[in-house]
Coordinates of C-alpha atoms in Angstrom, one line a residue:
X323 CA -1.0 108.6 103.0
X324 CA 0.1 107.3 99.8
X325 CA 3.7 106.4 99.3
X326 CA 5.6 108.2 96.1
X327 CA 6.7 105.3 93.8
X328 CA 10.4 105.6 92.7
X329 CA 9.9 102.3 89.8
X330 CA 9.4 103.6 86.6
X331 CA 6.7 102.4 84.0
X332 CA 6.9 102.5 80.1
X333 CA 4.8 102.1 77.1
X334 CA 6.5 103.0 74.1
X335 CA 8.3 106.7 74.4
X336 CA 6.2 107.2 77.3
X337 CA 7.5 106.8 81.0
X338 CA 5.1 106.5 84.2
X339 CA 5.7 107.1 87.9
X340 CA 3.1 107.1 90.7
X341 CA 3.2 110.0 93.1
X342 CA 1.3 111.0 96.3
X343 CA -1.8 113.4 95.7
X344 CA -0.2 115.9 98.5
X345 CA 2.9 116.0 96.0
X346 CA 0.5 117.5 93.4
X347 CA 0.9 121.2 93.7
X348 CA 0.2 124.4 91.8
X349 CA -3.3 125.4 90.2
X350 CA -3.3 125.6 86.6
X351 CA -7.1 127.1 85.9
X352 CA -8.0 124.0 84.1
X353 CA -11.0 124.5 81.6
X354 CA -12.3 121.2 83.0
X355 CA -12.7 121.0 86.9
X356 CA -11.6 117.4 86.7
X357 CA -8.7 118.6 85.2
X358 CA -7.8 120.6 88.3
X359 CA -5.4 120.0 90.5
X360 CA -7.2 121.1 93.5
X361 CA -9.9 118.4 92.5
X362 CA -7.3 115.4 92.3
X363 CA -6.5 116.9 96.3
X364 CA -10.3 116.6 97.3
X365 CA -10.8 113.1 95.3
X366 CA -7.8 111.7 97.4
X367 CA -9.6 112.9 101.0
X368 CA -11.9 110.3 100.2
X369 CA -12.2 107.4 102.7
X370 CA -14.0 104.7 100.1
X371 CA -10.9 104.5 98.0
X372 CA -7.1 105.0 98.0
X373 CA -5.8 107.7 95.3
X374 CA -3.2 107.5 93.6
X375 CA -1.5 110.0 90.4
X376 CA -0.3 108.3 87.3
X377 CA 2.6 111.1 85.9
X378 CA 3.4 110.5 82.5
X379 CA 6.4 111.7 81.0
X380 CA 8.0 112.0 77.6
X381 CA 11.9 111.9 78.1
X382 CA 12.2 114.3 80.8
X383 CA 9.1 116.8 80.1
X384 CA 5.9 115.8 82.8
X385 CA 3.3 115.8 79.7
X386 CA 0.2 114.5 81.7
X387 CA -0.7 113.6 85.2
X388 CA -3.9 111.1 85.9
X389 CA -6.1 110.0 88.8
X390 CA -5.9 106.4 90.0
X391 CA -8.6 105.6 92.3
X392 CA -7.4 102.3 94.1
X393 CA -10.5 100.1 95.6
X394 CA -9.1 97.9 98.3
X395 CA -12.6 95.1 98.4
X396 CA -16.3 96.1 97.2
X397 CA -17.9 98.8 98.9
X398 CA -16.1 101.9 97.1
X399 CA -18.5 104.1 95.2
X400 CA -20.1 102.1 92.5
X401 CA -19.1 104.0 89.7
X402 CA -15.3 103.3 89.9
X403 CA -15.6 100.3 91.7
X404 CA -14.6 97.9 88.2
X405 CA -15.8 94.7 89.3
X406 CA -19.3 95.9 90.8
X407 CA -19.5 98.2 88.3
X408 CA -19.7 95.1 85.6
X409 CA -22.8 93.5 86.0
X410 CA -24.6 95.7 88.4
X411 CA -27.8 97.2 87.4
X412 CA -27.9 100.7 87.8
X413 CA -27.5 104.3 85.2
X414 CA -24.4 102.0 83.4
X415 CA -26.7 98.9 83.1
X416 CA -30.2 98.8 82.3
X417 CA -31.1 95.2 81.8
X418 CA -34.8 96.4 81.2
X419 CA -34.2 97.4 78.0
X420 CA -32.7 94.2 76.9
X421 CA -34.7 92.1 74.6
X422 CA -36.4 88.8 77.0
X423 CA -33.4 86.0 75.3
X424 CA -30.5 88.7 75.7
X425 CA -31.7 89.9 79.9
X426 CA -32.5 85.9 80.8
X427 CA -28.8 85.5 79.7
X428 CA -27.8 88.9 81.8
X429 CA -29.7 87.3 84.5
X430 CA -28.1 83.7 84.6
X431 CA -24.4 85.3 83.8
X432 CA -24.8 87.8 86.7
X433 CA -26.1 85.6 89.4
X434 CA -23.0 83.4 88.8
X435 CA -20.6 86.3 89.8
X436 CA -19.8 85.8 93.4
X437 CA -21.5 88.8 95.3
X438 CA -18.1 89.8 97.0
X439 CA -16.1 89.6 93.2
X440 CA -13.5 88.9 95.8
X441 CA -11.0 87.3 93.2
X442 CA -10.9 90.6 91.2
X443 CA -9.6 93.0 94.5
X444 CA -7.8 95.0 95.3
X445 CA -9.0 96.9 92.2
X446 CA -7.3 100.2 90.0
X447 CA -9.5 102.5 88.1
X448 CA -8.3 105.3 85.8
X449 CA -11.0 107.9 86.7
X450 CA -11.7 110.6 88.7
X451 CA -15.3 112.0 90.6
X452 CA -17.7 113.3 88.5
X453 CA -17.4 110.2 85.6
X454 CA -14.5 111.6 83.8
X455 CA -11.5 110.3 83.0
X456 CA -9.4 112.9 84.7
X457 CA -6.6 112.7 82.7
X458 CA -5.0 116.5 82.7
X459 CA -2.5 117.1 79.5
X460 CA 0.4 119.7 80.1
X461 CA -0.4 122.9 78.7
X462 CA 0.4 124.0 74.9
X463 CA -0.2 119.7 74.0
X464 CA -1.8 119.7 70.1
X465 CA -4.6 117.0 69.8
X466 CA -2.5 114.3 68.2
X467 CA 0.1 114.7 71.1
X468 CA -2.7 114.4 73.8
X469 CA -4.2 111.1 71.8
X470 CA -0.9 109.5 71.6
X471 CA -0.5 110.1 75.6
X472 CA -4.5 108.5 76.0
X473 CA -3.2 105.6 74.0
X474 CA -0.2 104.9 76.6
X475 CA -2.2 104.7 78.9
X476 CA -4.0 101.5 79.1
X477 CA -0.7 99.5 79.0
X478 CA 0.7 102.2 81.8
X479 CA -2.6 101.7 83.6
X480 CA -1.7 97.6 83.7
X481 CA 1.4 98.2 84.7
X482 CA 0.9 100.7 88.1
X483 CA -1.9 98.1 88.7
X484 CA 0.8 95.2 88.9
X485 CA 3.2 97.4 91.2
X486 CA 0.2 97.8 93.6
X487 CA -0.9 94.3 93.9
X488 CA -4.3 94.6 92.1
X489 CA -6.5 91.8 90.4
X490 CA -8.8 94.0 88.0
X491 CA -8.0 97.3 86.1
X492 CA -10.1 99.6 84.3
X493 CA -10.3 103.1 81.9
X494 CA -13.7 104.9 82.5
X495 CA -15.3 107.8 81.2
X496 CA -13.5 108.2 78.4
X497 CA -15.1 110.4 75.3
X498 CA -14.0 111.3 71.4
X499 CA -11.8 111.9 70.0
X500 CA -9.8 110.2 72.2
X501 CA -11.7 106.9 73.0
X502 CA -11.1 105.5 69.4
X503 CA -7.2 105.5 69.6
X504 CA -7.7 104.3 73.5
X505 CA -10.1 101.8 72.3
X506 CA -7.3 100.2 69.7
X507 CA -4.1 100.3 72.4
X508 CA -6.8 98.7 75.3
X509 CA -7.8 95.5 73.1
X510 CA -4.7 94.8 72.3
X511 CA -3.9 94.8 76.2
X512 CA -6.4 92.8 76.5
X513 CA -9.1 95.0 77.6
X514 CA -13.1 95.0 77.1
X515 CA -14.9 97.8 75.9
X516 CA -18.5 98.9 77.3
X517 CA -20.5 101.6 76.7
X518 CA -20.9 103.5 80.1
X519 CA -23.4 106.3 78.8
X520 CA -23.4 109.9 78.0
X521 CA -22.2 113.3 79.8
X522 CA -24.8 115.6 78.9
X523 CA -23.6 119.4 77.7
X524 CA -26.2 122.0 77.3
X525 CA -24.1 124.4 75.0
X526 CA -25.3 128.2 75.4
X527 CA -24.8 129.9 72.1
X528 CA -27.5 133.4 73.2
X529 CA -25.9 136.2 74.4
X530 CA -28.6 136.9 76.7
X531 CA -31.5 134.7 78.4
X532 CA -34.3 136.6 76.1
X533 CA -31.9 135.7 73.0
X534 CA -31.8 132.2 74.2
X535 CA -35.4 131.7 74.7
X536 CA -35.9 133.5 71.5
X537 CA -33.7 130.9 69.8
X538 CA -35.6 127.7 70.9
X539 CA -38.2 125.9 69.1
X540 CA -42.1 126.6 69.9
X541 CA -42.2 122.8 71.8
X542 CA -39.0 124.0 73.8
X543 CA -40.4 127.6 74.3
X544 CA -43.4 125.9 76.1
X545 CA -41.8 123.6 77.9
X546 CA -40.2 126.1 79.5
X547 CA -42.7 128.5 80.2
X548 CA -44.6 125.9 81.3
X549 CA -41.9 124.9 84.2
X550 CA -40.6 128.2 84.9
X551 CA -44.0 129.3 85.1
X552 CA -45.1 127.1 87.7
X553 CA -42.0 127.4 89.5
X554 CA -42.9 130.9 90.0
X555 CA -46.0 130.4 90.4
X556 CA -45.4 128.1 93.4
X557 CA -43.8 131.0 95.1
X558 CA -40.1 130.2 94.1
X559 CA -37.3 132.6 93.3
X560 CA -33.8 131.3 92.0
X561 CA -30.8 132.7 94.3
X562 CA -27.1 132.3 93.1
X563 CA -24.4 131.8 96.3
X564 CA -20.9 131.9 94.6
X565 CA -17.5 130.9 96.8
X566 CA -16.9 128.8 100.0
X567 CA -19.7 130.4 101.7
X568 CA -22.5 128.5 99.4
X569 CA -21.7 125.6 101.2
X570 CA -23.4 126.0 104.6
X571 CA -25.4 123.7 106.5
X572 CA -28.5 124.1 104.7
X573 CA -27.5 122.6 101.8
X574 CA -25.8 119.9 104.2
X575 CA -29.2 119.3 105.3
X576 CA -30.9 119.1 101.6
X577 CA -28.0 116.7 101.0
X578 CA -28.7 114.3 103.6
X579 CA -32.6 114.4 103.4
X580 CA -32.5 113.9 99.5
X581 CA -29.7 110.8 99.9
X582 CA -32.0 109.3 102.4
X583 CA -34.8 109.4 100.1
X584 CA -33.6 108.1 96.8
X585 CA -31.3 105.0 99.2
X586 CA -28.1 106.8 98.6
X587 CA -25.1 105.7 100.7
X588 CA -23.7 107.9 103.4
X589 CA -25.5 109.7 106.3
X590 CA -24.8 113.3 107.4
X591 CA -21.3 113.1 108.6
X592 CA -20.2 111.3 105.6
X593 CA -21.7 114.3 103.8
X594 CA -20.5 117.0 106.0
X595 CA -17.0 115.3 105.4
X596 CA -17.2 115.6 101.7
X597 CA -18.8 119.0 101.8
X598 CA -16.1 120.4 103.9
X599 CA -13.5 118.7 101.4
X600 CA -15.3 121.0 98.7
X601 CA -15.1 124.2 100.7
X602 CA -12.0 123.8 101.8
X603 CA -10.4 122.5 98.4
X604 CA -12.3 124.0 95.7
X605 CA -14.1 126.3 97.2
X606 CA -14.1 129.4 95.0
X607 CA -15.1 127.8 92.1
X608 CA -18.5 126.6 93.9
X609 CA -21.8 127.7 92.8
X610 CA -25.7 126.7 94.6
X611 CA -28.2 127.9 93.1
X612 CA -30.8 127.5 95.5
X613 CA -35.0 127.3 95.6
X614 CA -36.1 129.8 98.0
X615 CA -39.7 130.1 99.3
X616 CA -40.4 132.8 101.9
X617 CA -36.9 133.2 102.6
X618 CA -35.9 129.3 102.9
X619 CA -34.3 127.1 100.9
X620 CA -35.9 124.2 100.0
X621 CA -33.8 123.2 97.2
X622 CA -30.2 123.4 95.3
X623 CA -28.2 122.5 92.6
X624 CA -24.2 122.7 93.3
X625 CA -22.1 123.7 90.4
X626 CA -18.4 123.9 90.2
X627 CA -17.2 126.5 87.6
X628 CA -14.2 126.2 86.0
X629 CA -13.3 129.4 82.9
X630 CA -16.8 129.4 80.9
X631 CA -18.2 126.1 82.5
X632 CA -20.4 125.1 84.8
X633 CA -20.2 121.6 86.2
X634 CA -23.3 120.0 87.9
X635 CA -21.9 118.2 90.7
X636 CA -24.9 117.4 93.0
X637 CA -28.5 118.5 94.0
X638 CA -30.7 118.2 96.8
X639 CA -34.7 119.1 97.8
X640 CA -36.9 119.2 100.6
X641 CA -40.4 117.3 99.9
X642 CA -42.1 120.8 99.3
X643 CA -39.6 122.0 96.5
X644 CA -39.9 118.0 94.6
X645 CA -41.4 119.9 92.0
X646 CA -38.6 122.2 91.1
X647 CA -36.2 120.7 90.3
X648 CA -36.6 120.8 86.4
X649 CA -37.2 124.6 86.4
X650 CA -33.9 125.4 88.7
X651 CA -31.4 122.9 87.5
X652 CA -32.1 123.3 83.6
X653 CA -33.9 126.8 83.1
X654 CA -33.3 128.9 86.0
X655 CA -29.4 127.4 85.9
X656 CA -29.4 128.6 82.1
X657 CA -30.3 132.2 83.2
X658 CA -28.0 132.6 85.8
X659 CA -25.4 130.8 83.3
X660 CA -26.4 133.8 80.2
X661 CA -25.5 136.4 83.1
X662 CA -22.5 135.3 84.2
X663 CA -20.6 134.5 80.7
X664 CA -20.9 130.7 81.1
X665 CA -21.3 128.8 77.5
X666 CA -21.8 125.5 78.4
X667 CA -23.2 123.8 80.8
X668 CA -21.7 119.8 82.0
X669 CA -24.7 118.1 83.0
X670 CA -23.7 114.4 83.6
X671 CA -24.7 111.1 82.9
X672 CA -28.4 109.3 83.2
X673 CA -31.7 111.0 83.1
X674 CA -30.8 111.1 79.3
X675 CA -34.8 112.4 78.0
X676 CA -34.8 115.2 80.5
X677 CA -32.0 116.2 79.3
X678 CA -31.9 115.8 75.6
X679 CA -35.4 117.1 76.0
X680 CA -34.3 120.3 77.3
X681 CA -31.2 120.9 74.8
X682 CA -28.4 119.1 75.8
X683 CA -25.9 116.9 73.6
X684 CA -25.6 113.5 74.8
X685 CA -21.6 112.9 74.4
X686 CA -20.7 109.3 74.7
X687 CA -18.0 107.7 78.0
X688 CA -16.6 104.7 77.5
X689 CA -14.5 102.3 79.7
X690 CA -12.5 99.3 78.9
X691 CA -12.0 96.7 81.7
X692 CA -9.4 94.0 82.2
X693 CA -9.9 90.9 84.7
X694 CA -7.7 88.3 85.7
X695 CA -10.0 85.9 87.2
X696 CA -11.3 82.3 85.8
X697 CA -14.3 84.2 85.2
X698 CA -13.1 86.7 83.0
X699 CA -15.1 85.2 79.8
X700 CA -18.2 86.0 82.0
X701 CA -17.2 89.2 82.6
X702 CA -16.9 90.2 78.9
X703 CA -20.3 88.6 78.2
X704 CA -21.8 90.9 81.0
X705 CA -20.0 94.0 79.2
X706 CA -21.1 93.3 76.1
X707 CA -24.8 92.8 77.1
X708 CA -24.3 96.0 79.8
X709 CA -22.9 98.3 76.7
X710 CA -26.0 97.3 74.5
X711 CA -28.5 98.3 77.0
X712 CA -27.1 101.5 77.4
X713 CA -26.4 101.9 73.5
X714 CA -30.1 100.7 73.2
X715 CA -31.0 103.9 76.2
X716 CA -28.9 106.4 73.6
X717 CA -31.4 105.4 70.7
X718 CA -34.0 105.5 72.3
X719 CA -33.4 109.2 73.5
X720 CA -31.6 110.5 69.9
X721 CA -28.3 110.7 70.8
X722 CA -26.8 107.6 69.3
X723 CA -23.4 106.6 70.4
X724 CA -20.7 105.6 67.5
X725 CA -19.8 101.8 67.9
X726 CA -16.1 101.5 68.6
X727 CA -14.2 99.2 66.6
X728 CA -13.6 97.0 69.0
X729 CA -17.5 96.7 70.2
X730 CA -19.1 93.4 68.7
X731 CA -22.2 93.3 67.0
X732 CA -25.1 92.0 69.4
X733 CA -25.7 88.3 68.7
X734 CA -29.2 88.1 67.8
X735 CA -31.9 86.7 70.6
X736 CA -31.7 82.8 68.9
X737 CA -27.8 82.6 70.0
X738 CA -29.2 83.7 73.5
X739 CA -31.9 80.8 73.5
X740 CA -29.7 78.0 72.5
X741 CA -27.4 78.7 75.1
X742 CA -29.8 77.7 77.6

């Protein structure tokens, strides 16, 4: 359990107190399911990190409320893990696409981090599961008065990190319009900025499926006749489970099989634990959409719906269904998706060419970190040459991110060389 903090922290006309997730209560049918309170409550029965709330107020009106995922030594999930999370290659660092002088220098700055980062623990993230930011504004906020709370918030962030003893802090996952105003208030904290990639959003602007496959171009029209074609073809039918009941123990099984194949941490009662989270904490908002072949399911995409939008959350197939996966999770998810008045459909981060192949806008997520160690000036090298590699994957794909002021421009491949 998490003790409720009575100091108070302040940035400007902002206060800041930390509270307990189990004194979070109420549901307040958030359009975003990160935004939801009953997601804080399942993100907190984690065992990889401790959680913490960040409650913001403005004089005496609670105005926003934020996820603080505390990471007591490395080994908490990468992706809000701060320092394994800088200079680890994986979806938020791909030192492939580096030019040769720029990844020799990625290569002799990271293999001079200490494996453990064991000066930079215990470490505070400001992000929740599902690489969002998590930060939920009070309702009836305008836009300028949720900015103006985002921009508190890196100096708030410092601040809670102190109170609870940690080394490193960090903001992930933050998109526009508000990563431009955090971007200014973080650098002047003495953050870094890095690019962290893209949360894909297939908007669904058809009223129907035949309007929307109407709507797309010939290249997209057979693409997906290709893939649903086959899909069917292979015997497959798409079936829709809605509510707490989705979550049996075939897709518990799925889970498992498709973590063990791809190296994914966490065997079945790990996932059994965080399945049964989900039922029992978010439960009616939970949609599989499931692969069946002769009356089994082979395969399943997990959705959490919150208003008009779907949230992928995770997926999972048996050997036999490998080749469904495009077909259910973009086309046959779209369908179900023009049937049940969703518009938009949150796909995540990575895979950016499926993707943006198959209709979805890439929207950028940044994060801006802040060390304490004697290494720190490594750190912000690793950043900078992590945020270009994915800025270089964004290119590549169409879906350019805007630089941030505070980003530098890449020194060229020569600097790299004389360093040696």
């Amino acid at each position: 359990m998490t003790a409720t903090s009575t100091a108070t922290l302040q940035d400007g006309p902002y206060t800041a107190r930390l509270l307990a997730p189990e004194d979070i209560s109420g549901h307040d049918d958030a359009d975003l399911i990160w935004d939801d309170p009953r997601w804080l409550r399942f993100t907190a029965r984690t065992d990889l990190h401790d959680t913490h709330c960040l409650q913001v107020l403005e004089g005496e009106r609670p105005v926003a409320l934020a996820t603080l995922l505390l990471t007591p030594r490395a080994g908490g999930l990468l992706f809000y893990d701060a320092p394994r999370l800088a200079g680890t290659a994986s979806p938020m660092a791909e030192p492939e696409l580096l030019d040769p002088a720029e990844r020799e220098h990625w290569d002799r700055l990271t293999a001079s981090l200490p494996e453990d980062r064991a000066d930079h623990y215990p470490s505070l993230a400001l992000a929740t599961f599902g690489n969002h930011h998590g930060v939920a504004h009070a309702q009836g906020r305008s836009p300028q008065q949720r900015r103006a709370v985002m921009a508190a918030l890196p100096a708030l962030v410092q601040q809670a990190a102190a109170q609870l003893g940690c080394r490193s802090a960090a903001l992930l996952y933050v998109g526009e319009p508000e990563a431009e105003d955090v971007d200014a208030s973080a650098t002047r904290a003495g953050y870094h900025a890095a690019l962290l990639g893209a949360d894909a959003v297939h908007q669904l602007n058809a009223d129907d499926w035949e309007s929307y496959v109407a709507g797309l171009s010939s290249r997209r029209r057979r693409q997906l006749r290709k893939e649903v074609g086959q899909f069917e073809q292979d015997g497959f039918r798409a079936v829709a489970t809605v509510g707490p009941a989705a979550l049996d123990d075939t897709v518990i099984d799925l889970q498992v099989a498709h973590r063990e194949k791809y190296g994914l941490p966490g065997g079945y009662e790990r996932v059994r634990r965080d399945f049964d989270a989900l039922r029992e904490e978010v439960g009616t908002s939970c949609v599989v959409l499931g692969a069946v072949h002769e009356d089994r399911m082979l395969g399943f995409a997990l959705y959490l719906r919150a208003g008009d939008s779907l949230f992928l959350r995770t997926v999972g197939f048996a050997p036999e269904a490998a080749g469904c996966y495009l077909a259910l999770t973009y086309h046959e998810s779209t369908r179900w998706a023009l049937e049940n008045g969703i518009r938009r459909i949150h796909y995540g981060l990575a895979t950016y060419e499926a993707k943006f192949q198959r209709g979805c806008e890439l929207q950028p997520r940044w994060g801006w970190f802040a060390f304490q160690g004697p290494d720190n000036a490594t750190y912000r090298d690793v950043l900078d040459l992590q945020s270009r590699s994915i800025e270089r994957r964004l290119e590549r794909v169409g879906g350019p991110a805007t630089p941030l002021p505070s980003r530098p421009t890449p020194p060229s491949p020569s600097l790299y060389g004389a360093a040696r």
